[in-house]
Each structure stands twice: as C-alpha cells, then as structure tokens.
Amino acid sequence: MTKRPTMPFLLVTAVLAAGLTAGCSFREAICSSGEYPVAAVESTTGRACVPDGEDPPAGYVRFPEGKVPEHVDDEWDKYWNDHMLDDRGNEIA
C-alpha cells in the first residue's frame, strides 16, 4: 500500500473551506459591468440589461432613480417583484 502525501489534501481542503466562507459575502449583480437594468412596462417579472449609454428597448423603462436593483435579492430587486412601472417609468402598483 502506498502512502499518500497529506499536504496537497490539506491545501485543497483549506482552499475549499475559504471559498465556501467567502461565498457567503458574494452578491450576484443584476447586470454585468457596463450595463444597467430596465423593467418591462406593466410587469413584475420582465427585466433586461441594457448597455450603458443606450436607451431601453421598446416596452422597457428605466427604474426610478434611487430604486434601481443592483444585486439579486437586494432591497429593490425584491421590491420590484410586487410593483410595476408604466410606459413613462412611473410606479403604478
């Protein structure tokens, strides 16, 4: 029977443990860098990401200033699950 070196195993275990604990603080962004989120008009589920500097596509509007979701399950991401915007970006429900 061959004796396996324990140092690589310990190193891998330490790296995995550090990754799991660091993962608790990781927050998934709504959009990629260089993009901003938009909402589908009169919808609680329709969303998209638009390149910075471009207008939202037809049927989508920008979120109101100060109420833009930035990360999955943040305050505004959850808020917009129950609220809608009209075609002018005004909150309607």
mmCIF file with all atom_site columns, C-alpha atoms in Angstrom:
data_model
loop_
_atom_site.group_PDB
_atom_site.id
_atom_site.type_symbol
_atom_site.label_atom_id
_atom_site.label_alt_id
_atom_site.label_comp_id
_atom_site.label_asym_id
_atom_site.label_entity_id
_atom_site.label_seq_id
_atom_site.pdbx_PDB_ins_code
_atom_site.Cartn_x
_atom_site.Cartn_y
_atom_site.Cartn_z
_atom_site.occupancy
_atom_site.B_iso_or_equiv
_atom_site.pdbx_formal_charge
_atom_site.auth_seq_id
_atom_site.auth_comp_id
_atom_site.auth_asym_id
_atom_site.auth_atom_id
_atom_site.pdbx_PDB_model_num
ATOM 1  C CA . MET A 1 1  ? 0.000   0.000  0.000   1.00 0.00 ? 1  MET A CA 1
ATOM 2  C CA . THR A 1 2  ? 1.384   3.399  -0.963  1.00 0.00 ? 2  THR A CA 1
ATOM 3  C CA . LYS A 1 3  ? 1.310   6.260  1.441   1.00 0.00 ? 3  LYS A CA 1
ATOM 4  C CA . ARG A 1 4  ? -0.430  9.331  0.011   1.00 0.00 ? 4  ARG A CA 1
ATOM 5  C CA . PRO A 1 5  ? 1.012   12.733 0.763   1.00 0.00 ? 5  PRO A CA 1
ATOM 6  C CA . THR A 1 6  ? -1.318  14.646 3.087   1.00 0.00 ? 6  THR A CA 1
ATOM 7  C CA . MET A 1 7  ? -0.078  18.161 2.341   1.00 0.00 ? 7  MET A CA 1
ATOM 8  C CA . PRO A 1 8  ? -1.883  18.522 -1.058  1.00 0.00 ? 8  PRO A CA 1
ATOM 9  C CA . PHE A 1 9  ? -5.096  17.212 0.522   1.00 0.00 ? 9  PHE A CA 1
ATOM 10 C CA . LEU A 1 10 ? -4.846  19.720 3.364   1.00 0.00 ? 10 LEU A CA 1
ATOM 11 C CA . LEU A 1 11 ? -4.152  22.537 0.924   1.00 0.00 ? 11 LEU A CA 1
ATOM 12 C CA . VAL A 1 12 ? -7.159  21.664 -1.234  1.00 0.00 ? 12 VAL A CA 1
ATOM 13 C CA . THR A 1 13 ? -9.361  21.393 1.853   1.00 0.00 ? 13 THR A CA 1
ATOM 14 C CA . ALA A 1 14 ? -8.209  24.798 3.113   1.00 0.00 ? 14 ALA A CA 1
ATOM 15 C CA . VAL A 1 15 ? -8.855  26.427 -0.262  1.00 0.00 ? 15 VAL A CA 1
ATOM 16 C CA . LEU A 1 16 ? -12.341 24.907 -0.488  1.00 0.00 ? 16 LEU A CA 1
ATOM 17 C CA . ALA A 1 17 ? -13.195 25.995 3.044   1.00 0.00 ? 17 ALA A CA 1
ATOM 18 C CA . ALA A 1 18 ? -12.015 29.534 2.358   1.00 0.00 ? 18 ALA A CA 1
ATOM 19 C CA . GLY A 1 19 ? -14.039 29.614 -0.859  1.00 0.00 ? 19 GLY A CA 1
ATOM 20 C CA . LEU A 1 20 ? -17.203 28.470 0.876   1.00 0.00 ? 20 LEU A CA 1
ATOM 21 C CA . THR A 1 21 ? -16.954 31.052 3.624   1.00 0.00 ? 21 THR A CA 1
ATOM 22 C CA . ALA A 1 22 ? -16.066 33.798 1.156   1.00 0.00 ? 22 ALA A CA 1
ATOM 23 C CA . GLY A 1 23 ? -19.055 32.754 -0.947  1.00 0.00 ? 23 GLY A CA 1
ATOM 24 C CA . CYS A 1 24 ? -21.366 33.908 1.804   1.00 0.00 ? 24 CYS A CA 1
ATOM 25 C CA . SER A 1 25 ? -20.395 37.505 1.131   1.00 0.00 ? 25 SER A CA 1
ATOM 26 C CA . PHE A 1 26 ? -20.638 37.215 -2.671  1.00 0.00 ? 26 PHE A CA 1
ATOM 27 C CA . ARG A 1 27 ? -23.617 39.025 -4.161  1.00 0.00 ? 27 ARG A CA 1
ATOM 28 C CA . GLU A 1 28 ? -24.626 38.332 -7.728  1.00 0.00 ? 28 GLU A CA 1
ATOM 29 C CA . ALA A 1 29 ? -25.038 41.513 -9.771  1.00 0.00 ? 29 ALA A CA 1
ATOM 30 C CA . ILE A 1 30 ? -28.289 42.075 -11.650 1.00 0.00 ? 30 ILE A CA 1
ATOM 31 C CA . CYS A 1 31 ? -26.374 43.179 -14.764 1.00 0.00 ? 31 CYS A CA 1
ATOM 32 C CA . SER A 1 32 ? -22.805 42.864 -15.981 1.00 0.00 ? 32 SER A CA 1
ATOM 33 C CA . SER A 1 33 ? -20.328 45.705 -15.833 1.00 0.00 ? 33 SER A CA 1
ATOM 34 C CA . GLY A 1 34 ? -21.156 48.302 -18.468 1.00 0.00 ? 34 GLY A CA 1
ATOM 35 C CA . GLU A 1 35 ? -24.894 47.581 -18.335 1.00 0.00 ? 35 GLU A CA 1
ATOM 36 C CA . TYR A 1 36 ? -27.883 48.829 -16.363 1.00 0.00 ? 36 TYR A CA 1
ATOM 37 C CA . PRO A 1 37 ? -31.188 47.083 -15.523 1.00 0.00 ? 37 PRO A CA 1
ATOM 38 C CA . VAL A 1 38 ? -34.527 48.046 -17.074 1.00 0.00 ? 38 VAL A CA 1
ATOM 39 C CA . ALA A 1 39 ? -38.067 46.897 -16.304 1.00 0.00 ? 39 ALA A CA 1
ATOM 40 C CA . ALA A 1 40 ? -40.727 45.674 -18.701 1.00 0.00 ? 40 ALA A CA 1
ATOM 41 C CA . VAL A 1 41 ? -43.719 48.030 -18.762 1.00 0.00 ? 41 VAL A CA 1
ATOM 42 C CA . GLU A 1 42 ? -46.618 46.883 -16.551 1.00 0.00 ? 42 GLU A CA 1
ATOM 43 C CA . SER A 1 43 ? -44.810 43.714 -15.475 1.00 0.00 ? 43 SER A CA 1
ATOM 44 C CA . THR A 1 44 ? -43.405 42.442 -12.195 1.00 0.00 ? 44 THR A CA 1
ATOM 45 C CA . THR A 1 45 ? -41.196 39.838 -13.856 1.00 0.00 ? 45 THR A CA 1
ATOM 46 C CA . GLY A 1 46 ? -39.924 41.294 -17.122 1.00 0.00 ? 46 GLY A CA 1
ATOM 47 C CA . ARG A 1 47 ? -36.422 42.706 -16.895 1.00 0.00 ? 47 ARG A CA 1
ATOM 48 C CA . ALA A 1 48 ? -33.421 43.152 -19.118 1.00 0.00 ? 48 ALA A CA 1
ATOM 49 C CA . CYS A 1 49 ? -29.937 44.631 -19.095 1.00 0.00 ? 49 CYS A CA 1
ATOM 50 C CA . VAL A 1 50 ? -29.027 47.412 -21.499 1.00 0.00 ? 50 VAL A CA 1
ATOM 51 C CA . PRO A 1 51 ? -25.530 48.645 -22.403 1.00 0.00 ? 51 PRO A CA 1
ATOM 52 C CA . ASP A 1 52 ? -24.615 51.914 -20.688 1.00 0.00 ? 52 ASP A CA 1
ATOM 53 C CA . GLY A 1 53 ? -25.314 54.871 -22.962 1.00 0.00 ? 53 GLY A CA 1
ATOM 54 C CA . GLU A 1 54 ? -28.160 53.152 -24.809 1.00 0.00 ? 54 GLU A CA 1
ATOM 55 C CA . ASP A 1 55 ? -31.879 53.761 -24.313 1.00 0.00 ? 55 ASP A CA 1
ATOM 56 C CA . PRO A 1 56 ? -34.117 50.918 -23.117 1.00 0.00 ? 56 PRO A CA 1
ATOM 57 C CA . PRO A 1 57 ? -35.694 48.870 -25.930 1.00 0.00 ? 57 PRO A CA 1
ATOM 58 C CA . ALA A 1 58 ? -39.386 49.281 -26.766 1.00 0.00 ? 58 ALA A CA 1
ATOM 59 C CA . GLY A 1 59 ? -41.593 48.009 -23.950 1.00 0.00 ? 59 GLY A CA 1
ATOM 60 C CA . TYR A 1 60 ? -38.975 48.665 -21.252 1.00 0.00 ? 60 TYR A CA 1
ATOM 61 C CA . VAL A 1 61 ? -38.251 51.638 -18.987 1.00 0.00 ? 61 VAL A CA 1
ATOM 62 C CA . ARG A 1 62 ? -35.529 52.655 -16.590 1.00 0.00 ? 62 ARG A CA 1
ATOM 63 C CA . PHE A 1 63 ? -36.093 52.078 -12.906 1.00 0.00 ? 63 PHE A CA 1
ATOM 64 C CA . PRO A 1 64 ? -36.742 55.284 -10.937 1.00 0.00 ? 64 PRO A CA 1
ATOM 65 C CA . GLU A 1 65 ? -33.617 56.944 -9.572  1.00 0.00 ? 65 GLU A CA 1
ATOM 66 C CA . GLY A 1 66 ? -32.803 55.597 -6.128  1.00 0.00 ? 66 GLY A CA 1
ATOM 67 C CA . LYS A 1 67 ? -34.886 52.443 -6.688  1.00 0.00 ? 67 LYS A CA 1
ATOM 68 C CA . VAL A 1 68 ? -32.574 50.576 -9.056  1.00 0.00 ? 68 VAL A CA 1
ATOM 69 C CA . PRO A 1 69 ? -31.865 46.928 -8.169  1.00 0.00 ? 69 PRO A CA 1
ATOM 70 C CA . GLU A 1 70 ? -28.140 46.243 -8.172  1.00 0.00 ? 70 GLU A CA 1
ATOM 71 C CA . HIS A 1 71 ? -27.826 42.721 -6.747  1.00 0.00 ? 71 HIS A CA 1
ATOM 72 C CA . VAL A 1 72 ? -30.044 39.650 -6.805  1.00 0.00 ? 72 VAL A CA 1
ATOM 73 C CA . ASP A 1 73 ? -32.365 39.704 -3.780  1.00 0.00 ? 73 ASP A CA 1
ATOM 74 C CA . ASP A 1 74 ? -31.325 43.197 -2.651  1.00 0.00 ? 74 ASP A CA 1
ATOM 75 C CA . GLU A 1 75 ? -33.977 45.594 -1.296  1.00 0.00 ? 75 GLU A CA 1
ATOM 76 C CA . TRP A 1 76 ? -35.011 46.938 -4.720  1.00 0.00 ? 76 TRP A CA 1
ATOM 77 C CA . ASP A 1 77 ? -34.863 43.580 -6.507  1.00 0.00 ? 77 ASP A CA 1
ATOM 78 C CA . LYS A 1 78 ? -37.415 42.267 -4.007  1.00 0.00 ? 78 LYS A CA 1
ATOM 79 C CA . TYR A 1 79 ? -39.448 45.491 -4.122  1.00 0.00 ? 79 TYR A CA 1
ATOM 80 C CA . TRP A 1 80 ? -39.958 45.301 -7.891  1.00 0.00 ? 80 TRP A CA 1
ATOM 81 C CA . ASN A 1 81 ? -41.306 41.760 -7.604  1.00 0.00 ? 81 ASN A CA 1
ATOM 82 C CA . ASP A 1 82 ? -44.537 43.352 -6.302  1.00 0.00 ? 82 ASP A CA 1
ATOM 83 C CA . HIS A 1 83 ? -44.544 46.735 -8.062  1.00 0.00 ? 83 HIS A CA 1
ATOM 84 C CA . MET A 1 84 ? -44.859 47.828 -11.703 1.00 0.00 ? 84 MET A CA 1
ATOM 85 C CA . LEU A 1 85 ? -43.929 50.792 -13.869 1.00 0.00 ? 85 LEU A CA 1
ATOM 86 C CA . ASP A 1 86 ? -45.933 52.405 -16.647 1.00 0.00 ? 86 ASP A CA 1
ATOM 87 C CA . ASP A 1 87 ? -44.510 53.361 -20.056 1.00 0.00 ? 87 ASP A CA 1
ATOM 88 C CA . ARG A 1 88 ? -43.178 56.646 -18.582 1.00 0.00 ? 88 ARG A CA 1
ATOM 89 C CA . GLY A 1 89 ? -41.373 54.974 -15.687 1.00 0.00 ? 89 GLY A CA 1
ATOM 90 C CA . ASN A 1 90 ? -43.980 55.939 -13.098 1.00 0.00 ? 90 ASN A CA 1
ATOM 91 C CA . GLU A 1 91 ? -44.900 53.437 -10.419 1.00 0.00 ? 91 GLU A CA 1
ATOM 92 C CA . ILE A 1 92 ? -48.437 52.104 -10.914 1.00 0.00 ? 92 ILE A CA 1
ATOM 93 C CA . ALA A 1 93 ? -48.735 49.229 -8.455  1.00 0.00 ? 93 ALA A CA 1
#
